[in-house]
C-alpha cells in the first residue's frame, strides 16, 4: 500500500521526534535562568535523552544525530569542541550495547545504570578538560550537576515515556 | 528508471554498509579530530564554530525571552515585598550620593583645570554596546555567556564586558550576530588589574571557582582584604579603572578576589569599546553627563 504525502510526512515527523526533542533540550539547557548558582549547574538534559532513546528506540536515534547534538551543545556552552560529543557518544555506545540489561526491567535498574554511566561520562569530560587545560579543573560544579541530573532523571524519563507512547509510536 | 536507480544503489551500497559498520568508531575519531583541531586553533574549525553559534543565536534569543519574563516576575514580587525598606534605603543613599556628586563636580573642575595646566591629553571616550545574555555557559567546566550582539553591532574581540556593578569578563569570540563573553572566573581568563590604593599591578586569573586569584603580584606589594581591584590599561585593551572586585583573602599561597558582579543576575552586558585609535573627544564636558536640573 502506498502512503499519501501527508501520511509520509506524519510518519517522518513522528520518527524524527526523538532527535528533534533532544536537540531542543540542548538549547533549553543554555537558557539563562537568572536563578542563583544555577548558571553553571544545569542538569545534563541531553545525556538523559540520549540514554533513554538509545535504550528504548535506538532505531530512531542514529549515532550521527548524537554527534550533531554534541556538536551543537559544545558550541552553545563554549566547551572545547569534541568534549561533549565524546561524552554523548560514550553514553550512546555503552547504553546501546547494554540495552538488554535495561529493557523490560523495572525503571529502577535503568536509573542505576544511568547514574553509573553519567558518572563515567562526567569523569571523562573532566579528564579531557583537565588534560587540555594542563591543570586539574575544579570538580565541584560538575558534582552538583551530576547530582541534579540523577535526581531529575525520573521526571525527564516520564516525559520521554509519554512522548514515546503517544507521539512516536 | 528502475535500472538506473539500481545501478546508483549498487555504487552507494558498499559505502552504506561500511558506514553502518563503522559509523560509531568514525564519529568518535571525528570528535577526537575536532578536539585536536580546536586545540590547535585551526581557522576552519573556528569558522565552523562561529557559523553554528550564529545560526543558533536567534533560537536562543527567542527562548531567553520567556525565561527572562518568569525571572522578572519573581523579581518584581520580591521587590514589591521589600518596597518600604528599599525606599528608606534609597532615600538615605540618595542623600549620601548628593554629597558625593558635589565632591565629584569639584574634583572634575579641579581636574580639568590641572589638565589644561599640564597639557594632559584627554582620554578617548568609550562607546557602549548593550547586549542581552541569551545563553548561559551550561557546562560545569566553562564560565562563559553568549550575548546577542556581534560584528553587526561593531563588537570586537577583547572588549570589556560590564554589568552595572563591575567588570564581568571579556569578549572572546565574535560572530555576525552573537559574541561569547569569557567571564573573569573562567579557567582561561587573565585580566590585567591594579590594586586601587597602592597601584600595584597584577593579573586576575580565574580558576572556575567564584573567587579568582591574583597572580604575578609584586612580593613587596601590600595587599589586605578589603582592597578594591580595578582594571589597568597595561594590556591596551581595557579602559583603566573599571571596578572588578575586592580582595577577600590573603594567604601565603594566593590572594583571592571577590568580583563585584553577581553572576546569576547577569541579564544584560555592556560591551565597552575603548578604542585608542578613535579620534578623542575634544570637548571634555561631554564625557560626564550633566545632572538634570529640575525645572521650576
CSV table of C-alpha atoms in Angstrom, one decimal:
chain,number,residue,atom,x,y,z
A,1,UNK,CA,0.0,0.0,0.0
A,2,UNK,CA,1.3,3.4,-0.9
A,3,UNK,CA,1.2,6.2,1.6
A,4,UNK,CA,0.0,9.7,0.7
A,5,UNK,CA,2.3,12.6,1.1
A,6,UNK,CA,0.6,13.8,4.2
A,7,UNK,CA,0.9,10.4,5.8
A,8,UNK,CA,4.5,10.1,4.9
A,9,UNK,CA,5.2,13.5,6.4
A,10,UNK,CA,3.4,12.4,9.5
A,11,UNK,CA,5.4,9.3,9.8
A,12,UNK,CA,8.6,11.2,9.2
A,13,UNK,CA,7.8,13.8,11.8
A,14,UNK,CA,7.0,11.2,14.4
A,15,UNK,CA,10.2,9.3,13.7
A,16,UNK,CA,12.4,12.3,13.9
A,17,UNK,CA,10.8,13.5,17.1
A,18,UNK,CA,13.4,11.9,19.5
A,19,UNK,CA,16.3,13.6,17.7
A,20,UNK,CA,14.5,16.9,17.4
A,21,UNK,CA,13.4,16.9,21.0
A,22,UNK,CA,17.0,16.2,22.2
A,23,UNK,CA,18.3,19.0,20.1
A,24,UNK,CA,15.7,21.2,21.7
A,25,UNK,CA,16.9,20.1,25.1
A,26,UNK,CA,20.4,21.2,24.2
A,27,UNK,CA,19.1,24.7,23.6
A,28,UNK,CA,16.9,24.7,26.7
A,29,UNK,CA,19.8,23.8,28.9
A,30,UNK,CA,21.6,27.0,27.8
A,31,UNK,CA,18.7,29.4,28.5
A,32,UNK,CA,19.7,31.9,31.2
A,33,UNK,CA,17.6,31.1,34.2
A,34,UNK,CA,18.6,34.0,36.4
A,35,UNK,CA,18.4,31.7,39.4
A,36,UNK,CA,21.3,32.0,41.9
A,37,UNK,CA,24.1,29.4,41.3
A,38,UNK,CA,22.1,27.6,38.6
A,39,UNK,CA,24.0,29.3,35.8
A,40,UNK,CA,26.8,26.8,35.9
A,41,UNK,CA,24.7,23.9,37.3
A,42,UNK,CA,22.1,22.9,34.7
A,43,UNK,CA,21.1,19.3,34.6
A,44,UNK,CA,22.6,17.4,31.6
A,45,UNK,CA,19.3,17.1,29.7
A,46,UNK,CA,20.9,15.7,26.6
A,47,UNK,CA,22.7,13.0,28.5
A,48,UNK,CA,19.3,11.8,29.8
A,49,UNK,CA,17.7,11.9,26.4
A,50,UNK,CA,20.5,10.1,24.6
A,51,UNK,CA,20.4,7.4,27.3
A,52,UNK,CA,16.7,7.0,27.1
A,53,UNK,CA,16.4,6.8,23.3
A,54,UNK,CA,19.5,4.6,22.9
A,55,UNK,CA,18.0,2.1,25.3
A,56,UNK,CA,14.3,2.2,24.1
A,57,UNK,CA,14.3,3.3,20.5
A,58,UNK,CA,17.8,3.2,19.0
A,59,UNK,CA,16.3,2.7,15.5
A,60,UNK,CA,15.2,6.3,15.7
A,61,UNK,CA,18.4,7.7,17.1
A,62,UNK,CA,21.4,7.2,14.8
A,63,UNK,CA,25.0,7.8,16.0
A,64,UNK,CA,25.3,10.7,13.6
A,65,UNK,CA,22.5,12.5,15.4
A,66,UNK,CA,24.3,12.0,18.7
A,67,UNK,CA,27.4,13.6,17.1
A,68,UNK,CA,25.4,16.6,15.8
A,69,UNK,CA,23.7,17.2,19.2
A,70,UNK,CA,27.0,17.0,21.0
A,71,UNK,CA,28.5,19.5,18.5
A,72,UNK,CA,25.7,22.0,18.9
A,73,UNK,CA,25.9,21.7,22.7
A,74,UNK,CA,29.6,22.2,22.7
A,75,UNK,CA,29.2,25.3,20.6
A,76,UNK,CA,26.5,26.8,22.7
A,77,UNK,CA,28.1,26.2,26.1
A,78,UNK,CA,31.6,27.1,24.9
A,79,UNK,CA,33.1,23.8,25.9
A,80,UNK,CA,36.1,22.8,23.8
A,81,UNK,CA,34.8,21.2,20.7
A,82,UNK,CA,34.6,17.4,20.9
A,83,UNK,CA,34.4,17.0,24.6
A,84,UNK,CA,30.6,17.0,24.7
A,85,UNK,CA,30.4,14.9,21.5
A,86,UNK,CA,32.7,12.2,23.0
A,87,UNK,CA,30.7,12.1,26.3
A,88,UNK,CA,27.4,11.7,24.5
A,89,UNK,CA,28.9,9.1,22.1
A,90,UNK,CA,30.2,7.2,25.1
A,91,UNK,CA,26.7,7.2,26.8
A,92,UNK,CA,25.2,6.2,23.5
A,93,UNK,CA,27.6,3.4,22.7
A,94,UNK,CA,27.5,1.8,26.2
A,95,UNK,CA,23.8,2.1,26.7
A,96,UNK,CA,23.1,0.7,23.2
A,97,UNK,CA,25.4,-2.2,23.9
A,98,UNK,CA,23.8,-2.9,27.3
A,99,UNK,CA,20.2,-2.2,26.4
A,100,UNK,CA,19.1,-5.7,27.1
A,101,UNK,CA,20.0,-5.2,30.7
A,102,UNK,CA,17.5,-2.4,31.0
A,103,UNK,CA,14.7,-3.5,28.7
A,104,UNK,CA,11.6,-5.0,30.3
A,105,UNK,CA,13.1,-4.5,33.8
A,106,UNK,CA,11.9,-2.2,36.5
A,107,UNK,CA,12.7,1.5,35.9
A,108,UNK,CA,14.9,1.4,39.0
A,109,UNK,CA,17.5,-0.7,37.1
A,110,UNK,CA,17.7,1.8,34.3
A,111,UNK,CA,18.1,4.6,36.8
A,112,UNK,CA,21.0,2.9,38.4
A,113,UNK,CA,22.5,2.2,35.0
A,114,UNK,CA,22.1,5.9,34.1
A,115,UNK,CA,23.7,7.0,37.3
A,116,UNK,CA,26.8,4.9,36.7
A,117,UNK,CA,27.1,5.8,33.0
A,118,UNK,CA,26.7,9.6,33.6
A,119,UNK,CA,29.2,9.5,36.4
A,120,UNK,CA,31.7,7.9,34.0
A,121,UNK,CA,30.9,10.4,31.2
A,122,UNK,CA,31.3,13.3,33.7
A,123,UNK,CA,34.7,11.9,34.7
A,124,UNK,CA,35.6,11.6,31.1
A,125,UNK,CA,34.7,15.2,30.4
A,126,UNK,CA,36.6,16.3,33.5
A,127,UNK,CA,39.7,14.3,32.4
A,128,UNK,CA,39.7,15.7,28.9
A,129,UNK,CA,39.2,19.3,30.0
A,130,UNK,CA,41.9,18.9,32.7
A,131,UNK,CA,44.4,17.5,30.1
A,132,UNK,CA,43.6,20.3,27.7
A,133,UNK,CA,44.0,23.0,30.4
A,134,UNK,CA,47.1,21.3,31.8
A,135,UNK,CA,45.8,21.5,35.3
A,136,UNK,CA,43.2,19.7,37.5
A,137,UNK,CA,40.0,21.6,36.9
A,138,UNK,CA,37.6,22.3,39.8
A,139,UNK,CA,35.1,19.5,40.1
A,140,UNK,CA,32.5,20.9,42.4
A,141,UNK,CA,30.2,22.4,39.8
A,142,UNK,CA,30.3,19.1,37.9
A,143,UNK,CA,29.5,17.2,41.0
A,144,UNK,CA,26.4,19.3,41.6
A,145,UNK,CA,25.4,19.0,38.0
A,146,UNK,CA,25.7,15.2,38.3
A,147,UNK,CA,23.5,15.0,41.4
A,148,UNK,CA,20.9,17.3,39.8
A,149,UNK,CA,20.9,15.2,36.7
A,150,UNK,CA,20.5,11.9,38.6
A,151,UNK,CA,17.7,13.4,40.7
A,152,UNK,CA,15.8,14.8,37.7
A,153,UNK,CA,16.2,11.7,35.5
A,154,UNK,CA,12.9,10.1,36.6
A,155,UNK,CA,11.0,13.3,35.7
A,156,UNK,CA,12.5,13.6,32.3
A,157,UNK,CA,12.1,9.8,31.7
A,158,UNK,CA,8.4,10.2,32.5
A,159,UNK,CA,8.1,12.9,29.8
A,160,UNK,CA,10.1,10.7,27.4
A,161,UNK,CA,7.8,7.8,28.1
A,162,UNK,CA,4.7,9.9,27.4
A,163,UNK,CA,6.2,11.2,24.2
A,164,UNK,CA,7.3,7.7,23.2
A,165,UNK,CA,3.8,6.2,23.8
A,166,UNK,CA,1.6,8.9,22.4
A,167,UNK,CA,3.6,10.6,19.7
A,168,UNK,CA,6.4,8.4,18.4
A,169,UNK,CA,4.6,5.0,18.5
B,1,UNK,CA,14.4,4.4,-14.3
B,2,UNK,CA,14.4,1.4,-12.1
B,3,UNK,CA,17.6,0.2,-13.7
B,4,UNK,CA,19.3,3.5,-13.1
B,5,UNK,CA,18.4,3.7,-9.5
B,6,UNK,CA,19.5,0.1,-9.1
B,7,UNK,CA,22.9,0.9,-10.6
B,8,UNK,CA,23.1,4.0,-8.3
B,9,UNK,CA,22.4,2.0,-5.2
B,10,UNK,CA,24.9,-0.6,-6.3
B,11,UNK,CA,27.5,2.1,-6.2
B,12,UNK,CA,26.5,3.5,-2.9
B,13,UNK,CA,25.8,0.1,-1.3
B,14,UNK,CA,29.4,-0.6,-0.2
B,15,UNK,CA,29.7,2.9,1.3
B,16,UNK,CA,26.4,2.4,3.1
B,17,UNK,CA,27.4,-0.9,4.6
B,18,UNK,CA,30.8,0.5,5.5
B,19,UNK,CA,29.1,3.4,7.2
B,20,UNK,CA,26.7,1.2,9.1
B,21,UNK,CA,29.5,-1.0,10.4
B,22,UNK,CA,32.0,1.7,11.4
B,23,UNK,CA,29.8,4.8,11.9
B,24,UNK,CA,30.3,4.8,15.7
B,25,UNK,CA,34.1,4.4,15.5
B,26,UNK,CA,34.4,7.0,12.8
B,27,UNK,CA,32.3,9.5,14.8
B,28,UNK,CA,34.5,9.0,17.8
B,29,UNK,CA,37.5,9.6,15.7
B,30,UNK,CA,35.9,12.7,14.2
B,31,UNK,CA,35.2,14.0,17.7
B,32,UNK,CA,38.8,13.5,18.7
B,33,UNK,CA,39.9,15.2,15.4
B,34,UNK,CA,37.7,18.2,16.2
B,35,UNK,CA,39.2,18.4,19.7
B,36,UNK,CA,42.8,18.4,18.4
B,37,UNK,CA,42.0,20.9,15.6
B,38,UNK,CA,40.1,23.1,18.1
B,39,UNK,CA,43.1,22.9,20.5
B,40,UNK,CA,45.5,23.8,17.6
B,41,UNK,CA,43.2,26.8,16.7
B,42,UNK,CA,42.6,25.7,13.1
B,43,UNK,CA,40.8,28.6,11.3
B,44,UNK,CA,38.3,26.3,9.7
B,45,UNK,CA,37.1,24.8,12.9
B,46,UNK,CA,36.9,28.3,14.5
B,47,UNK,CA,34.8,29.5,11.5
B,48,UNK,CA,32.5,26.5,11.7
B,49,UNK,CA,32.1,27.1,15.4
B,50,UNK,CA,31.1,30.8,14.8
B,51,UNK,CA,28.7,29.7,12.0
B,52,UNK,CA,26.9,27.2,14.2
B,53,UNK,CA,26.7,29.7,17.1
B,54,UNK,CA,25.4,32.4,14.7
B,55,UNK,CA,22.8,30.0,13.4
B,56,UNK,CA,21.7,29.1,16.9
B,57,UNK,CA,21.7,32.7,18.3
B,58,UNK,CA,18.1,33.6,17.1
B,59,UNK,CA,16.7,30.4,18.6
B,60,UNK,CA,18.5,31.2,21.9
B,61,UNK,CA,17.2,34.8,21.8
B,62,UNK,CA,13.7,33.5,21.3
B,63,UNK,CA,14.0,31.0,24.1
B,64,UNK,CA,15.6,33.5,26.5
B,65,UNK,CA,12.5,35.8,26.5
B,66,UNK,CA,10.1,33.6,28.4
B,67,UNK,CA,12.7,32.6,30.8
B,68,UNK,CA,13.6,36.3,31.4
B,69,UNK,CA,9.8,37.1,31.8
B,70,UNK,CA,9.4,34.5,34.5
B,71,UNK,CA,12.5,35.6,36.4
B,72,UNK,CA,11.5,39.2,36.1
B,73,UNK,CA,8.1,38.4,37.5
B,74,UNK,CA,9.7,36.7,40.5
B,75,UNK,CA,12.0,39.6,41.0
B,76,UNK,CA,9.1,42.0,40.9
B,77,UNK,CA,7.2,40.1,43.5
B,78,UNK,CA,10.3,40.1,45.7
B,79,UNK,CA,10.7,43.9,45.1
B,80,UNK,CA,7.0,44.6,46.0
B,81,UNK,CA,7.5,42.8,49.3
B,82,UNK,CA,10.6,44.9,50.2
B,83,UNK,CA,9.3,48.2,48.8
B,84,UNK,CA,9.2,50.1,52.0
B,85,UNK,CA,12.6,49.1,53.2
B,86,UNK,CA,14.1,49.6,49.8
B,87,UNK,CA,12.6,53.1,49.7
B,88,UNK,CA,14.1,54.1,53.0
B,89,UNK,CA,17.4,52.7,52.0
B,90,UNK,CA,17.4,54.6,48.7
B,91,UNK,CA,16.5,57.9,50.4
B,92,UNK,CA,19.5,57.5,52.6
B,93,UNK,CA,21.7,56.5,49.8
B,94,UNK,CA,20.4,59.4,47.7
B,95,UNK,CA,21.4,61.9,50.4
B,96,UNK,CA,24.8,60.4,50.6
B,97,UNK,CA,25.3,60.4,46.8
B,98,UNK,CA,24.2,64.0,46.6
B,99,UNK,CA,27.2,64.9,48.7
B,100,UNK,CA,29.4,62.7,46.6
B,101,UNK,CA,28.1,64.4,43.5
B,102,UNK,CA,29.2,67.7,44.9
B,103,UNK,CA,32.6,66.3,45.6
B,104,UNK,CA,32.8,64.8,42.1
B,105,UNK,CA,31.9,68.1,40.5
B,106,UNK,CA,34.6,69.9,42.4
B,107,UNK,CA,37.1,67.3,41.6
B,108,UNK,CA,36.1,67.3,37.9
B,109,UNK,CA,36.6,71.0,37.6
B,110,UNK,CA,39.8,70.9,39.5
B,111,UNK,CA,41.0,68.0,37.3
B,112,UNK,CA,40.1,69.9,34.2
B,113,UNK,CA,42.0,73.0,35.2
B,114,UNK,CA,45.0,70.9,36.2
B,115,UNK,CA,44.9,69.0,32.9
B,116,UNK,CA,44.8,72.3,31.0
B,117,UNK,CA,47.8,73.5,33.0
B,118,UNK,CA,49.8,70.3,32.2
B,119,UNK,CA,48.6,69.7,28.7
B,120,UNK,CA,47.5,66.2,29.6
B,121,UNK,CA,45.7,64.6,26.6
B,122,UNK,CA,42.1,63.8,27.1
B,123,UNK,CA,41.4,60.1,27.1
B,124,UNK,CA,39.3,58.8,24.3
B,125,UNK,CA,35.7,58.4,25.1
B,126,UNK,CA,34.3,54.9,25.4
B,127,UNK,CA,31.4,53.6,23.4
B,128,UNK,CA,29.0,51.1,24.7
B,129,UNK,CA,27.0,48.3,23.1
B,130,UNK,CA,24.4,46.9,25.4
B,131,UNK,CA,23.6,43.2,24.7
B,132,UNK,CA,21.2,40.7,26.1
B,133,UNK,CA,22.6,37.5,27.6
B,134,UNK,CA,21.0,34.7,25.5
B,135,UNK,CA,23.0,31.7,26.5
B,136,UNK,CA,24.4,30.7,29.9
B,137,UNK,CA,27.5,28.5,29.7
B,138,UNK,CA,25.6,25.4,30.8
B,139,UNK,CA,28.7,23.3,31.1
B,140,UNK,CA,30.2,22.8,34.5
B,141,UNK,CA,33.7,23.3,33.2
B,142,UNK,CA,33.3,26.6,31.4
B,143,UNK,CA,32.3,30.1,32.6
B,144,UNK,CA,31.1,32.0,29.6
B,145,UNK,CA,27.9,33.5,28.3
B,146,UNK,CA,26.5,34.2,24.8
B,147,UNK,CA,25.1,37.7,24.0
B,148,UNK,CA,23.0,38.8,21.1
B,149,UNK,CA,25.4,41.4,19.7
B,150,UNK,CA,28.2,40.7,17.2
B,151,UNK,CA,30.0,42.2,14.3
B,152,UNK,CA,26.8,43.8,13.2
B,153,UNK,CA,26.9,46.0,16.3
B,154,UNK,CA,30.7,46.6,16.0
B,155,UNK,CA,31.6,44.3,18.8
B,156,UNK,CA,35.2,43.3,18.7
B,157,UNK,CA,37.3,40.6,20.4
B,158,UNK,CA,39.0,41.8,23.6
B,159,UNK,CA,36.4,44.4,24.6
B,160,UNK,CA,35.5,44.6,28.3
B,161,UNK,CA,32.0,43.3,29.3
B,162,UNK,CA,30.5,45.2,32.2
B,163,UNK,CA,27.4,45.0,34.3
B,164,UNK,CA,26.3,47.9,36.4
B,165,UNK,CA,28.3,46.5,39.3
B,166,UNK,CA,31.6,46.0,37.6
B,167,UNK,CA,33.6,44.0,35.1
B,168,UNK,CA,32.1,40.7,34.2
B,169,UNK,CA,34.6,39.5,31.5
B,170,UNK,CA,36.0,40.0,28.1
B,171,UNK,CA,34.7,39.3,24.6
B,172,UNK,CA,36.4,36.1,23.5
B,173,UNK,CA,34.7,35.3,20.2
B,174,UNK,CA,32.6,37.4,17.8
B,175,UNK,CA,30.2,36.1,15.2
B,176,UNK,CA,27.9,38.1,13.0
B,177,UNK,CA,25.1,38.3,15.5
B,178,UNK,CA,26.5,36.8,18.6
B,179,UNK,CA,29.5,37.1,20.8
B,180,UNK,CA,30.9,34.9,23.6
B,181,UNK,CA,32.0,36.6,26.8
B,182,UNK,CA,34.6,34.8,28.8
B,183,UNK,CA,33.7,35.5,32.4
B,184,UNK,CA,36.5,36.6,34.6
B,185,UNK,CA,36.2,33.5,36.8
B,186,UNK,CA,36.8,31.1,33.8
B,187,UNK,CA,39.8,28.9,33.8
B,188,UNK,CA,41.3,30.7,30.8
B,189,UNK,CA,40.5,34.3,31.9
B,190,UNK,CA,43.5,36.5,32.5
B,191,UNK,CA,42.9,40.2,33.1
B,192,UNK,CA,45.5,42.9,33.9
B,193,UNK,CA,44.4,44.7,37.1
B,194,UNK,CA,45.6,47.2,39.7
B,195,UNK,CA,45.2,47.4,43.4
B,196,UNK,CA,43.4,50.7,43.6
B,197,UNK,CA,45.0,52.1,46.7
B,198,UNK,CA,48.6,51.0,46.2
B,199,UNK,CA,48.6,51.0,42.3
B,200,UNK,CA,50.4,47.6,42.4
B,201,UNK,CA,49.9,45.6,39.2
B,202,UNK,CA,48.7,42.0,39.0
B,203,UNK,CA,46.9,39.6,36.7
B,204,UNK,CA,43.5,38.4,37.8
B,205,UNK,CA,43.3,34.7,36.9
B,206,UNK,CA,40.1,32.7,37.0
B,207,UNK,CA,40.1,29.0,38.0
B,208,UNK,CA,36.3,28.2,37.6
B,209,UNK,CA,35.7,29.0,41.2
B,210,UNK,CA,33.7,32.1,42.3
B,211,UNK,CA,36.9,33.7,43.7
B,212,UNK,CA,39.6,34.3,41.1
B,213,UNK,CA,43.2,34.7,42.1
B,214,UNK,CA,45.7,37.5,41.8
B,215,UNK,CA,48.9,36.3,40.0
B,216,UNK,CA,52.3,38.0,39.5
B,217,UNK,CA,51.8,40.3,42.3
B,218,UNK,CA,55.0,42.0,43.4
B,219,UNK,CA,56.3,40.3,46.5
B,220,UNK,CA,56.7,43.7,48.2
B,221,UNK,CA,53.1,44.7,47.4
B,222,UNK,CA,51.0,45.4,50.4
B,223,UNK,CA,47.6,43.8,49.9
B,224,UNK,CA,45.0,43.2,52.5
B,225,UNK,CA,41.4,42.0,52.5
B,226,UNK,CA,39.0,44.8,51.5
B,227,UNK,CA,41.3,46.4,48.9
B,228,UNK,CA,39.5,47.3,45.7
B,229,UNK,CA,40.7,45.9,42.5
B,230,UNK,CA,40.3,47.8,39.2
B,231,UNK,CA,41.3,47.2,35.6
B,232,UNK,CA,44.6,48.5,34.4
B,233,UNK,CA,45.2,49.7,30.9
B,234,UNK,CA,48.5,48.0,30.5
B,235,UNK,CA,47.4,45.4,28.0
B,236,UNK,CA,45.9,48.2,26.0
B,237,UNK,CA,42.5,46.5,25.7
B,238,UNK,CA,40.7,47.7,28.8
B,239,UNK,CA,39.8,51.1,29.9
B,240,UNK,CA,41.7,51.8,33.2
B,241,UNK,CA,39.8,51.9,36.4
B,242,UNK,CA,36.8,49.7,35.8
B,243,UNK,CA,35.7,48.2,39.1
B,244,UNK,CA,36.5,44.5,39.3
B,245,UNK,CA,36.2,43.3,42.9
B,246,UNK,CA,37.6,43.4,46.4
B,247,UNK,CA,40.4,41.3,47.9
B,248,UNK,CA,38.7,38.8,50.1
B,249,UNK,CA,41.5,36.6,51.4
B,250,UNK,CA,45.3,36.9,51.6
B,251,UNK,CA,47.4,33.9,52.4
B,252,UNK,CA,50.9,32.7,51.5
B,253,UNK,CA,49.7,30.7,48.6
B,254,UNK,CA,47.3,33.0,46.9
B,255,UNK,CA,45.3,36.2,47.1
B,256,UNK,CA,41.6,35.8,46.3
B,257,UNK,CA,39.3,38.4,44.9
B,258,UNK,CA,35.5,38.6,45.2
B,259,UNK,CA,34.2,40.1,42.0
B,260,UNK,CA,31.5,42.8,42.3
B,261,UNK,CA,29.4,41.1,39.6
B,262,UNK,CA,26.6,38.9,40.9
B,263,UNK,CA,26.8,36.0,38.4
B,264,UNK,CA,23.2,34.9,38.5
B,265,UNK,CA,22.0,38.5,37.9
B,266,UNK,CA,23.7,39.0,34.6
B,267,UNK,CA,20.9,39.7,32.2
B,268,UNK,CA,22.4,42.5,30.1
B,269,UNK,CA,26.1,43.3,29.5
B,270,UNK,CA,27.6,46.5,28.4
B,271,UNK,CA,30.4,45.8,25.9
B,272,UNK,CA,32.9,48.7,26.2
B,273,UNK,CA,34.6,49.8,23.1
B,274,UNK,CA,37.7,51.6,24.3
B,275,UNK,CA,39.4,52.3,21.0
B,276,UNK,CA,42.6,54.2,21.4
B,277,UNK,CA,42.7,54.9,17.7
B,278,UNK,CA,39.4,56.7,17.9
B,279,UNK,CA,39.5,60.4,17.5
B,280,UNK,CA,39.5,61.8,21.0
B,281,UNK,CA,36.5,63.8,22.1
B,282,UNK,CA,37.7,67.4,22.1
B,283,UNK,CA,35.1,68.6,24.5
B,284,UNK,CA,35.8,67.1,27.9
B,285,UNK,CA,32.5,68.2,29.2
B,286,UNK,CA,30.7,65.7,27.1
B,287,UNK,CA,32.4,62.8,29.0
B,288,UNK,CA,30.5,63.3,32.1
B,289,UNK,CA,26.8,63.9,31.7
B,290,UNK,CA,25.4,66.9,33.4
B,291,UNK,CA,22.8,66.2,36.0
B,292,UNK,CA,19.3,67.2,35.0
B,293,UNK,CA,18.4,70.3,36.9
B,294,UNK,CA,14.7,70.1,37.8
B,295,UNK,CA,12.8,73.0,36.2
B,296,UNK,CA,10.8,75.4,38.2
